[in-house]
């Protein structure tokens, strides 16, 4: 068993946040968090809206959201609940980020049509170690008045025996209510897949978490996306029956595009928060390429821009959509939030390359990000010896033109660029001295047609 799955916070919990958390200390303002969530499109449902609003107005409360370590990085889809914890902290409340060392061993069936593959204890541990620093980028764990807390549910679940769990938790929740949950019913209706007892029991584990956090940390609210509604309501019911106290659940809409498809996916896969899995440049480009129909919603749900700032961007979008000011603002805000200002500067530098910007001061890492976005072909380094290779030959080899004649015509018209510098005439000989980082040539025809040759 993974008894090594500890919850001690990493040193990065004390790193400075991209956006300082500024709690509101006036208790009378604390109920405003619900109004803010509604304006931002982040309110879908609540177990008792009126009672929760009254409780929030009375003073700070503790809330939590769970993040199962199903991968070694969080992704864009995790940002809505994670940033919701941050919004509550800014309003003076005390957030708990829960890393699911126990629930991650089981697998949440919510939103899944097939059984998850069970992870080994070593995989779960690796994933937890990877996502803890990511969680720490968004919450203030050192604030004097309302610091955040990071916990691991394996700490209070790993030692519970099967019989104890059945007697102390299972007896309080009926199978009838569990079957009625959407996440279970949809799987049971599909006879080809069904649902295992393991995943069926997941909601009991999550309910056990809520009850434990209420008893241990006086946690009164659980938040999550709408696909967590069934799991959250099990927790509210279990806590009421076992402890005799009220707790609440609040859910946000799933992050989707205007066409209803899931947000955070591209043709090449998931958009991760780990810069090793999705580089800051690609992360920035993902948001810059947001559709006009989605950008205002994303500005509201994912950024901390004010109502006035977002309204101004919406007005500008309608007046001049071609300028893409809203998309650029979204991309900048998200890149700084997730990766920091230095990463934003690097992403902007990389973006400039594809608009003819200077390569002076560019790093190989940034260039590699750009090279991954354009057609790349190999070329023998021997062909670029002291004698050099005619530029027209390289243009044809790269695919920018289909013949040497067409290449010469483009050169004579001044439409060919080598490493973003215009080639003066068709007699140019390219040598190893022209290679970027000793192995790359960046060719461009006109304003937008790029190719990379990599010397081997």
Short mmCIF file of C-alpha atoms in Angstrom, two decimals, residues 177-411:
data_model
loop_
_atom_site.label_atom_id
_atom_site.label_comp_id
_atom_site.label_asym_id
_atom_site.label_seq_id
_atom_site.Cartn_x
_atom_site.Cartn_y
_atom_site.Cartn_z
CA UNK A 177 -29.42 7.31 -4.03
CA UNK A 178 -26.06 6.24 -5.43
CA UNK A 179 -27.64 4.61 -8.48
CA UNK A 180 -29.64 7.79 -9.10
CA UNK A 181 -26.44 9.82 -9.63
CA UNK A 182 -25.84 10.72 -13.28
CA UNK A 183 -22.24 9.47 -13.23
CA UNK A 184 -23.43 6.00 -12.18
CA UNK A 185 -26.71 5.76 -14.06
CA UNK A 186 -25.17 6.58 -17.44
CA UNK A 187 -22.57 3.83 -16.99
CA UNK A 188 -25.12 1.27 -15.80
CA UNK A 189 -27.30 1.93 -18.84
CA UNK A 190 -24.39 1.01 -21.12
CA UNK A 191 -24.27 -2.77 -20.78
CA UNK A 192 -21.10 -3.00 -22.86
CA UNK A 193 -19.06 -1.15 -20.22
CA UNK A 194 -21.00 -1.05 -16.96
CA UNK A 195 -19.34 0.18 -13.80
CA UNK A 196 -17.14 -1.72 -11.37
CA UNK A 197 -17.75 -1.77 -7.62
CA UNK A 198 -14.46 0.13 -7.31
CA UNK A 199 -15.64 3.16 -9.27
CA UNK A 200 -19.17 2.82 -7.86
CA UNK A 201 -17.64 3.34 -4.40
CA UNK A 202 -15.80 6.51 -5.42
CA UNK A 203 -18.56 8.85 -4.25
CA UNK A 204 -18.42 7.29 -0.78
CA UNK A 205 -14.71 8.08 -0.57
CA UNK A 206 -15.32 11.68 -1.62
CA UNK A 207 -18.20 11.98 0.83
CA UNK A 208 -15.90 10.60 3.53
CA UNK A 209 -13.40 13.37 2.66
CA UNK A 210 -15.98 16.11 3.16
CA UNK A 211 -17.09 14.66 6.48
CA UNK A 212 -13.48 14.38 7.68
CA UNK A 213 -12.63 17.95 6.61
CA UNK A 214 -15.73 19.29 8.37
CA UNK A 215 -14.77 17.49 11.58
CA UNK A 216 -11.05 18.30 11.38
CA UNK A 217 -10.89 21.78 9.83
CA UNK A 218 -14.49 23.00 10.18
CA UNK A 219 -14.81 22.92 6.37
CA UNK A 220 -18.36 23.90 5.45
CA UNK A 221 -18.32 24.13 1.64
CA UNK A 222 -17.17 21.94 -1.21
CA UNK A 223 -16.85 23.36 -4.73
CA UNK A 224 -16.35 21.69 -8.10
CA UNK A 225 -17.65 21.41 -11.66
CA UNK A 226 -21.17 20.22 -12.39
CA UNK A 227 -19.96 16.68 -13.08
CA UNK A 228 -19.09 16.52 -9.35
CA UNK A 229 -22.62 17.30 -8.18
CA UNK A 230 -23.44 13.68 -7.32
CA UNK A 231 -20.22 13.20 -5.36
CA UNK A 232 -20.65 16.50 -3.52
CA UNK A 233 -24.23 15.80 -2.45
CA UNK A 234 -23.17 12.44 -1.02
CA UNK A 235 -20.73 14.40 1.14
CA UNK A 236 -23.36 16.85 2.34
CA UNK A 237 -25.72 13.99 3.22
CA UNK A 238 -23.06 11.92 4.96
CA UNK A 239 -21.85 14.90 7.01
CA UNK A 240 -25.39 15.76 8.07
CA UNK A 241 -26.09 12.18 9.18
CA UNK A 242 -22.77 11.52 10.91
CA UNK A 243 -22.03 14.89 12.47
CA UNK A 244 -25.48 16.48 12.63
CA UNK A 245 -24.28 19.73 11.02
CA UNK A 246 -25.03 21.52 7.77
CA UNK A 247 -22.52 21.82 4.95
CA UNK A 248 -22.98 23.08 1.41
CA UNK A 249 -22.00 22.20 -2.11
CA UNK A 250 -21.56 24.65 -4.98
CA UNK A 251 -20.78 23.74 -8.57
CA UNK A 252 -19.61 25.65 -11.65
CA UNK A 253 -20.45 24.91 -15.29
CA UNK A 254 -18.00 22.71 -17.15
CA UNK A 255 -15.57 24.70 -19.28
CA UNK A 256 -16.88 24.28 -22.83
CA UNK A 257 -16.68 26.11 -26.14
CA UNK A 258 -19.62 27.84 -27.81
CA UNK A 259 -20.21 24.67 -29.87
CA UNK A 260 -20.51 22.59 -26.70
CA UNK A 261 -17.19 20.74 -27.02
CA UNK A 262 -14.81 20.46 -24.08
CA UNK A 263 -12.38 23.35 -23.67
CA UNK A 264 -8.68 22.72 -23.14
CA UNK A 265 -8.11 20.26 -25.97
CA UNK A 266 -6.28 20.83 -29.26
CA UNK A 267 -5.58 18.71 -32.31
CA UNK A 268 -2.38 17.58 -30.59
CA UNK A 269 -4.01 16.83 -27.23
CA UNK A 270 -4.55 18.34 -23.78
CA UNK A 271 -3.26 21.80 -22.84
CA UNK A 272 -1.25 21.16 -19.67
CA UNK A 273 -0.05 23.59 -16.99
CA UNK A 274 3.37 21.92 -16.87
CA UNK A 275 5.68 23.87 -19.22
CA UNK A 276 7.48 20.63 -20.11
CA UNK A 277 4.23 19.17 -21.46
CA UNK A 278 2.81 22.36 -23.01
CA UNK A 279 5.41 25.08 -23.54
CA UNK A 280 4.53 28.66 -22.50
CA UNK A 281 4.64 29.61 -26.20
CA UNK A 282 2.06 26.96 -27.15
CA UNK A 283 0.06 27.81 -24.04
CA UNK A 284 0.01 31.47 -25.09
CA UNK A 285 -0.91 30.56 -28.67
CA UNK A 286 -3.76 28.36 -27.46
CA UNK A 287 -5.45 31.36 -25.84
CA UNK A 288 -4.53 33.81 -28.62
CA UNK A 289 -6.39 31.52 -31.03
CA UNK A 290 -9.59 31.58 -28.96
CA UNK A 291 -12.72 31.97 -31.05
CA UNK A 292 -14.54 35.32 -30.86
CA UNK A 293 -17.60 33.48 -29.56
CA UNK A 294 -15.68 32.16 -26.52
CA UNK A 295 -13.20 34.86 -25.56
CA UNK A 296 -15.41 37.07 -23.36
CA UNK A 297 -16.66 34.06 -21.42
CA UNK A 298 -13.06 32.94 -20.85
CA UNK A 299 -12.01 36.42 -19.73
CA UNK A 300 -14.71 36.21 -17.09
CA UNK A 301 -14.14 32.64 -15.95
CA UNK A 302 -10.34 32.38 -16.10
CA UNK A 303 -8.91 35.83 -15.40
CA UNK A 304 -9.00 38.29 -12.51
CA UNK A 305 -9.67 41.29 -14.76
CA UNK A 306 -12.38 43.58 -13.45
CA UNK A 307 -15.86 43.98 -14.86
CA UNK A 308 -14.89 47.33 -16.39
CA UNK A 309 -11.76 45.90 -18.03
CA UNK A 310 -13.64 42.96 -19.53
CA UNK A 311 -16.50 45.18 -20.71
CA UNK A 312 -13.99 47.45 -22.46
CA UNK A 313 -12.39 44.45 -24.19
CA UNK A 314 -15.82 43.17 -25.24
CA UNK A 315 -16.65 46.57 -26.74
CA UNK A 316 -13.34 46.62 -28.62
CA UNK A 317 -13.92 43.08 -29.88
CA UNK A 318 -17.23 44.10 -31.42
CA UNK A 319 -15.79 47.28 -32.95
CA UNK A 320 -12.58 45.78 -34.31
CA UNK A 321 -12.54 41.97 -34.15
CA UNK A 322 -9.51 41.77 -36.45
CA UNK A 323 -7.27 43.36 -33.82
CA UNK A 324 -7.96 40.41 -31.47
CA UNK A 325 -7.34 42.65 -28.45
CA UNK A 326 -9.52 40.45 -26.23
CA UNK A 327 -7.66 37.29 -27.23
CA UNK A 328 -4.28 38.92 -26.64
CA UNK A 329 -5.38 40.14 -23.22
CA UNK A 330 -6.65 36.67 -22.35
CA UNK A 331 -3.42 35.01 -23.50
CA UNK A 332 -1.25 37.47 -21.57
CA UNK A 333 -3.27 37.15 -18.36
CA UNK A 334 -3.29 33.35 -18.49
CA UNK A 335 0.40 32.99 -19.35
CA UNK A 336 1.47 35.25 -16.50
CA UNK A 337 -0.92 33.53 -14.11
CA UNK A 338 0.27 30.01 -14.93
CA UNK A 339 3.90 30.52 -15.97
CA UNK A 340 4.94 34.00 -14.81
CA UNK A 341 6.01 37.25 -16.52
CA UNK A 342 9.35 35.90 -17.83
CA UNK A 343 7.55 33.08 -19.63
CA UNK A 344 5.14 35.60 -21.14
CA UNK A 345 8.06 37.67 -22.45
CA UNK A 346 9.57 34.54 -24.03
CA UNK A 347 6.23 33.55 -25.57
CA UNK A 348 5.78 37.03 -27.06
CA UNK A 349 9.32 36.89 -28.44
CA UNK A 350 8.59 33.54 -30.05
CA UNK A 351 5.33 34.85 -31.48
CA UNK A 352 7.16 37.78 -33.07
CA UNK A 353 9.35 35.37 -35.06
CA UNK A 354 6.37 34.23 -37.11
CA UNK A 355 5.61 37.87 -37.89
CA UNK A 356 9.09 38.62 -39.17
CA UNK A 357 10.57 39.75 -35.88
CA UNK A 358 14.30 39.87 -35.27
CA UNK A 359 16.04 36.72 -34.07
CA UNK A 360 18.55 38.72 -32.01
CA UNK A 361 18.74 37.37 -28.48
CA UNK A 362 16.47 34.42 -29.22
CA UNK A 363 17.20 31.26 -27.26
CA UNK A 364 17.28 27.80 -28.77
CA UNK A 365 14.41 26.77 -26.52
CA UNK A 366 12.20 29.55 -27.87
CA UNK A 367 13.24 28.82 -31.43
CA UNK A 368 12.38 25.14 -30.98
CA UNK A 369 8.86 26.14 -29.95
CA UNK A 370 8.48 28.06 -33.20
CA UNK A 371 10.11 25.32 -35.28
CA UNK A 372 7.48 22.92 -34.00
CA UNK A 373 4.77 25.08 -35.57
CA UNK A 374 6.11 25.13 -39.15
CA UNK A 375 7.13 22.47 -41.71
CA UNK A 376 10.62 21.13 -40.97
CA UNK A 377 12.94 19.15 -43.23
CA UNK A 378 16.43 17.78 -42.81
CA UNK A 379 19.43 18.81 -44.90
CA UNK A 380 22.92 17.37 -44.95
CA UNK A 381 25.34 19.67 -43.18
CA UNK A 382 28.00 18.78 -45.78
CA UNK A 383 25.97 20.68 -48.37
CA UNK A 384 26.57 23.84 -46.35
CA UNK A 385 30.35 23.56 -46.25
CA UNK A 386 32.68 26.44 -47.10
CA UNK A 387 31.42 26.55 -50.71
CA UNK A 388 27.82 26.94 -49.59
CA UNK A 389 24.52 25.91 -51.14
CA UNK A 390 22.50 28.16 -53.50
CA UNK A 391 19.56 29.73 -51.71
CA UNK A 392 17.24 28.76 -54.56
CA UNK A 393 18.06 25.07 -54.00
CA UNK A 394 17.16 25.38 -50.33
CA UNK A 395 13.88 27.10 -51.12
CA UNK A 396 12.87 24.21 -53.36
CA UNK A 397 14.09 21.62 -50.84
CA UNK A 398 12.04 23.28 -48.09
CA UNK A 399 8.88 23.15 -50.20
CA UNK A 400 8.33 26.91 -50.27
CA UNK A 401 8.57 26.80 -54.08
CA UNK A 402 8.19 23.94 -56.52
CA UNK A 403 11.05 24.78 -58.91
CA UNK A 404 14.33 26.69 -59.05
CA UNK A 405 12.80 29.05 -61.60
CA UNK A 406 9.96 29.95 -59.25
CA UNK A 407 12.45 30.31 -56.39
CA UNK A 408 14.64 32.72 -58.40
CA UNK A 409 11.57 34.76 -59.36
CA UNK A 410 10.56 35.05 -55.69
CA UNK A 411 14.12 36.05 -54.78
#
